[in-house]
Amino acid sequence: GDVDLIEYVPWQAMEQIEANDRLKLDAVDGPFMYLTFNAERPPFDDPRVRRAVAHAIKREDIVAAAFYGRGSALEHLPLAEGSDYYNADLANGWAYDPDKAMALLAEAGHPNGFDCTLLATAQYGMHQSTAEVCQAYLSMVGINAKLDLPEWATRVQKGNQGQYDLAVMGTTASNNDPDGMTQLIDGSLPASFVRSYGLKTPEITELLAKGRQTFKAAERKTIYHQMEAKALETTPIAGLAWRSQGFAMKAGVSGFTNMPGQLCFYSPETLEETVLG
């Protein structure tokens, strides 16, 4: 293919770009996929059930099916490995472990699993593929999830109104600081399709507020470590996969920066410093 100057690249085209001497690919993992829960409907009001879901899904299969292998498993909160606040000791907190998932379900009173709905959208292939992989893995631990795949506007409305049990979501946080995740995990905020419905998170809300009250890096690191540990235990969302965000450009382009992590959607703002040749 040919590229005018700089163009956003879908995952399936990345290999062709890399193989073309006249072009180069600039890609970073930034946006991510995750699951939200409706805590006003049993059994997702039980943190053990939410955590069972998080342990039931093999994330590499989502990366393969939804992003042509262009991304990586996300088994913790969406804090990138390059972040000062990345917690290596918590990085596999929601690791794929079907035995653990079944033990948690049994402990929560669902030894034979249960039926539920899984909301996503057929409008975007990556959302539908993510939902299909989740459905397959959930069935292996006894959770029979019926897919609900309306167009995007309806999916958003159902998410805002809590018309679902489980839902697939994809976004990027507000910024690369841990506070950028507030919109996804702070249950004290008004209902929104980007976070779980009716799920109170008192300890997380408190730790996020504490993190805003100090500028001392070491203190903030301790606070956000506690916050992530609490999130892994209570599972206000379940991280699924990072997805690669790539831009293709002519080989002679310089000055374009694919911004790191959560800022990658804003990368086109660097175009005014970009030159060809």
Coordinates of C-alpha atoms in Angstrom, one line a residue:
G1 CA 0.0 0.0 0.0
D2 CA 0.9 3.7 -0.3
V3 CA 0.7 6.2 2.5
D4 CA 0.2 10.0 1.8
L5 CA 2.4 11.0 4.7
I6 CA 1.1 9.6 8.0
E7 CA -1.9 7.4 8.4
Y8 CA -3.4 5.4 11.2
V9 CA -2.9 1.7 10.5
P10 CA -5.3 -1.1 11.3
W11 CA -3.7 -4.1 13.0
Q12 CA -4.1 -6.4 10.0
A13 CA -2.0 -4.0 7.8
M14 CA 1.0 -3.6 10.2
E15 CA 2.9 -6.5 8.8
Q16 CA 2.7 -5.1 5.3
I17 CA 4.0 -1.7 6.5
E18 CA 6.9 -3.3 8.2
A19 CA 7.9 -5.2 5.1
N20 CA 7.8 -2.1 2.9
D21 CA 11.2 -0.3 2.6
R22 CA 9.5 3.0 1.7
L23 CA 7.4 3.1 4.8
K24 CA 7.9 2.8 8.6
L25 CA 5.6 1.9 11.4
D26 CA 5.4 3.7 14.7
A27 CA 3.3 1.6 17.1
V28 CA 2.7 1.7 20.9
D29 CA 0.5 -0.3 23.2
G30 CA -1.9 2.3 24.7
P31 CA -5.6 1.7 24.5
F32 CA -6.9 -1.4 26.2
M33 CA -9.9 -3.7 26.4
Y34 CA -11.5 -4.7 29.7
L35 CA -14.7 -6.0 31.3
T36 CA -17.2 -4.1 33.4
F37 CA -19.8 -5.6 35.7
N38 CA -23.4 -4.8 36.8
A39 CA -23.1 -5.0 40.6
E40 CA -26.9 -4.3 41.0
R41 CA -27.6 -7.8 39.5
P42 CA -26.4 -10.8 41.4
P43 CA -24.1 -12.6 41.1
F44 CA -21.8 -9.8 40.0
D45 CA -22.4 -7.9 43.3
D46 CA -20.0 -10.5 44.8
P47 CA -16.3 -9.7 44.4
R48 CA -15.4 -13.4 44.3
V49 CA -17.5 -13.8 41.2
R50 CA -16.0 -10.8 39.5
R51 CA -12.5 -12.1 40.3
A52 CA -13.5 -15.6 39.0
V53 CA -14.3 -14.0 35.7
A54 CA -10.9 -12.2 35.6
H55 CA -9.1 -15.5 36.2
A56 CA -11.2 -17.4 33.6
I57 CA -10.0 -15.7 30.4
K58 CA -6.9 -16.5 28.5
R59 CA -5.9 -13.0 27.3
E60 CA -3.4 -14.0 24.6
D61 CA -6.3 -15.4 22.6
I62 CA -8.0 -11.9 22.7
V63 CA -4.8 -10.4 21.4
A64 CA -4.7 -12.9 18.6
A65 CA -8.4 -12.8 17.6
A66 CA -9.1 -9.1 18.0
F67 CA -5.8 -7.5 17.2
Y68 CA -3.9 -9.9 14.9
G69 CA -1.4 -10.4 17.6
R70 CA -0.7 -6.7 17.8
G71 CA -1.0 -6.1 21.6
S72 CA -0.4 -7.9 24.8
A73 CA -2.2 -9.5 27.7
L74 CA -3.4 -7.2 30.5
E75 CA -3.7 -9.0 33.8
H76 CA -3.7 -6.0 36.1
L77 CA -4.9 -2.4 36.1
P78 CA -4.0 -0.5 32.9
L79 CA -0.7 0.9 34.1
A80 CA 2.0 0.5 31.4
E81 CA 5.2 -1.3 32.2
G82 CA 7.2 1.9 31.5
S83 CA 5.3 3.8 34.2
D84 CA 6.9 4.8 37.5
Y85 CA 3.8 3.4 39.1
Y86 CA 3.9 0.0 37.4
N87 CA 3.8 -2.7 40.1
A88 CA 5.8 -5.7 38.8
D89 CA 4.7 -7.7 41.8
L90 CA 1.0 -7.2 40.9
A91 CA 1.5 -7.6 37.1
N92 CA -0.2 -11.0 36.9
G93 CA -2.8 -10.4 39.6
W94 CA -5.6 -11.6 37.2
A95 CA -3.6 -14.4 35.5
Y96 CA -5.4 -17.0 33.6
D97 CA -6.2 -19.7 36.1
P98 CA -9.4 -21.7 35.4
D99 CA -9.0 -23.8 38.6
K100 CA -8.9 -20.7 40.7
A101 CA -11.9 -19.3 38.8
M102 CA -13.9 -22.4 39.6
A103 CA -12.8 -22.4 43.2
L104 CA -13.9 -18.8 43.6
L105 CA -17.3 -19.6 42.0
A106 CA -17.8 -22.5 44.3
E107 CA -16.9 -20.4 47.3
A108 CA -19.4 -17.8 46.2
G109 CA -22.2 -20.5 46.0
H110 CA -22.1 -21.2 42.2
P111 CA -20.4 -24.6 41.9
N112 CA -22.2 -25.3 38.7
G113 CA -21.8 -21.8 37.3
F114 CA -24.7 -19.6 36.0
D115 CA -26.2 -17.9 33.0
C116 CA -25.8 -14.2 32.2
T117 CA -25.6 -11.7 29.3
L118 CA -22.4 -10.2 27.9
L119 CA -22.9 -6.9 26.3
A120 CA -20.6 -5.7 23.5
T121 CA -21.2 -4.3 20.0
A122 CA -21.1 -5.8 16.5
Q123 CA -20.3 -2.4 15.1
Y124 CA -16.6 -2.8 15.9
G125 CA -14.9 -6.1 15.1
M126 CA -12.4 -5.8 18.0
H127 CA -15.3 -5.5 20.5
Q128 CA -17.2 -8.5 19.0
S129 CA -14.1 -10.7 18.8
T130 CA -13.1 -9.8 22.4
A131 CA -16.6 -10.8 23.5
E132 CA -16.5 -14.1 21.6
V133 CA -13.2 -15.1 23.2
C134 CA -14.5 -14.1 26.7
Q135 CA -17.7 -16.1 26.0
A136 CA -15.7 -19.2 25.1
Y137 CA -13.5 -19.1 28.1
L138 CA -16.3 -18.3 30.6
S139 CA -18.2 -21.3 29.3
M140 CA -15.3 -23.5 30.4
V141 CA -15.8 -22.5 34.0
G142 CA -19.6 -22.9 33.8
I143 CA -20.5 -19.3 33.1
N144 CA -22.9 -19.3 30.1
A145 CA -22.8 -15.8 28.7
K146 CA -25.3 -14.9 26.0
L147 CA -23.9 -12.3 23.7
D148 CA -25.8 -9.0 23.2
L149 CA -24.3 -7.2 20.3
P150 CA -26.3 -4.0 19.4
E151 CA -24.9 -1.1 17.4
W152 CA -22.6 1.2 19.4
A153 CA -25.1 3.9 20.4
T154 CA -27.4 1.3 22.0
R155 CA -24.4 -0.4 23.6
V156 CA -23.5 2.9 25.3
Q157 CA -27.1 3.5 26.4
K158 CA -27.4 0.0 27.8
G159 CA -24.1 0.5 29.7
N160 CA -25.2 3.8 31.1
Q161 CA -28.5 2.4 32.3
G162 CA -27.2 -0.9 33.6
Q163 CA -29.0 -3.1 31.1
Y164 CA -26.4 -5.9 31.1
D165 CA -24.7 -8.4 33.4
L166 CA -21.2 -8.2 32.0
A167 CA -19.8 -5.9 29.3
V168 CA -16.8 -5.6 27.0
M169 CA -15.3 -2.1 26.9
G170 CA -12.3 -0.5 25.2
T171 CA -10.8 2.9 25.9
T172 CA -7.7 4.7 26.9
A173 CA -7.3 6.4 30.4
S174 CA -7.3 10.2 30.7
N175 CA -3.5 10.3 31.1
N176 CA -0.5 8.2 32.1
D177 CA -0.7 8.9 35.8
P178 CA -2.6 6.3 37.9
D179 CA -5.2 9.1 38.6
G180 CA -6.1 8.8 34.9
M181 CA -7.8 5.5 35.8
T182 CA -10.3 7.2 38.1
Q183 CA -13.0 7.3 35.5
L184 CA -12.8 3.6 35.1
I185 CA -12.7 2.3 38.7
D186 CA -14.1 5.0 41.1
G187 CA -17.5 3.7 42.0
S188 CA -18.5 7.0 43.7
L189 CA -18.8 8.7 40.3
P190 CA -22.2 8.9 38.4
A191 CA -23.2 5.9 36.3
S192 CA -21.3 5.6 33.0
F193 CA -20.8 2.9 30.4
V194 CA -17.0 3.2 30.9
R195 CA -17.1 1.7 34.4
S196 CA -19.1 -1.0 36.2
Y197 CA -22.7 -0.2 37.1
G198 CA -23.8 0.3 40.7
L199 CA -20.5 -0.9 42.1
K200 CA -19.3 1.0 45.1
T201 CA -15.5 1.0 45.7
P202 CA -15.0 2.8 49.1
E203 CA -11.4 1.8 49.6
I204 CA -10.4 2.6 46.0
T205 CA -12.2 5.9 46.1
E206 CA -10.4 6.8 49.3
L207 CA -6.9 5.8 48.0
L208 CA -7.5 7.7 44.7
A209 CA -8.3 10.8 46.8
K210 CA -5.2 10.3 48.9
G211 CA -3.1 10.0 45.8
R212 CA -4.3 13.5 44.7
Q213 CA -3.3 15.1 48.0
T214 CA 0.5 14.6 47.7
F215 CA 3.1 15.4 45.1
K216 CA 5.8 13.2 46.7
A217 CA 6.6 10.4 44.3
A218 CA 7.5 7.8 46.9
E219 CA 4.2 8.4 48.9
R220 CA 2.1 8.3 45.7
K221 CA 3.9 5.0 44.7
T222 CA 2.9 3.5 48.0
I223 CA -0.7 4.7 47.8
Y224 CA -1.2 3.5 44.2
H225 CA 0.4 0.1 45.1
Q226 CA -2.3 -0.3 47.8
M227 CA -4.9 0.9 45.4
E228 CA -4.0 -1.6 42.7
A229 CA -3.7 -4.5 45.2
K230 CA -7.3 -3.6 46.4
A231 CA -8.5 -3.4 42.8
L232 CA -7.1 -6.8 42.0
E233 CA -8.9 -8.3 45.0
T234 CA -12.3 -6.6 44.5
T235 CA -12.2 -6.4 40.7
P236 CA -14.1 -3.2 39.8
I237 CA -13.1 -3.9 36.2
A238 CA -11.2 -6.8 34.7
G239 CA -8.3 -5.9 32.4
L240 CA -8.1 -8.0 29.2
A241 CA -5.6 -6.7 26.6
W242 CA -3.5 -3.8 25.6
R243 CA -3.9 -3.0 21.9
S244 CA -1.3 -1.6 19.6
Q245 CA -2.0 1.9 18.2
G246 CA 0.1 2.3 15.0
F247 CA 0.8 5.0 12.5
A248 CA 2.4 4.4 9.1
M249 CA 4.5 7.0 7.5
K250 CA 6.9 7.5 4.6
A251 CA 10.4 6.5 5.5
G252 CA 11.7 10.0 5.3
V253 CA 9.3 11.5 7.8
S254 CA 10.8 12.9 11.0
G255 CA 9.4 14.8 14.0
F256 CA 6.2 12.8 14.4
T257 CA 5.9 11.3 17.8
N258 CA 3.5 8.5 18.7
M259 CA 2.8 9.6 22.3
P260 CA 3.4 6.9 25.0
G261 CA 0.7 4.8 26.6
Q262 CA -2.6 6.4 27.3
L263 CA -1.7 9.6 25.3
C264 CA -1.4 7.8 22.0
F265 CA -4.8 9.0 20.7
Y266 CA -3.4 12.5 20.9
S267 CA -0.4 11.7 18.7
P268 CA -1.7 13.6 15.7
E269 CA -1.2 16.8 17.7
T270 CA 2.5 16.5 17.1
L271 CA 2.0 16.9 13.3
E272 CA 3.0 20.6 13.4
E273 CA 6.6 19.5 14.1
T274 CA 6.6 16.8 11.4
V275 CA 8.7 17.2 8.3
L276 CA 9.3 15.0 5.2
G277 CA 12.8 14.5 4.0

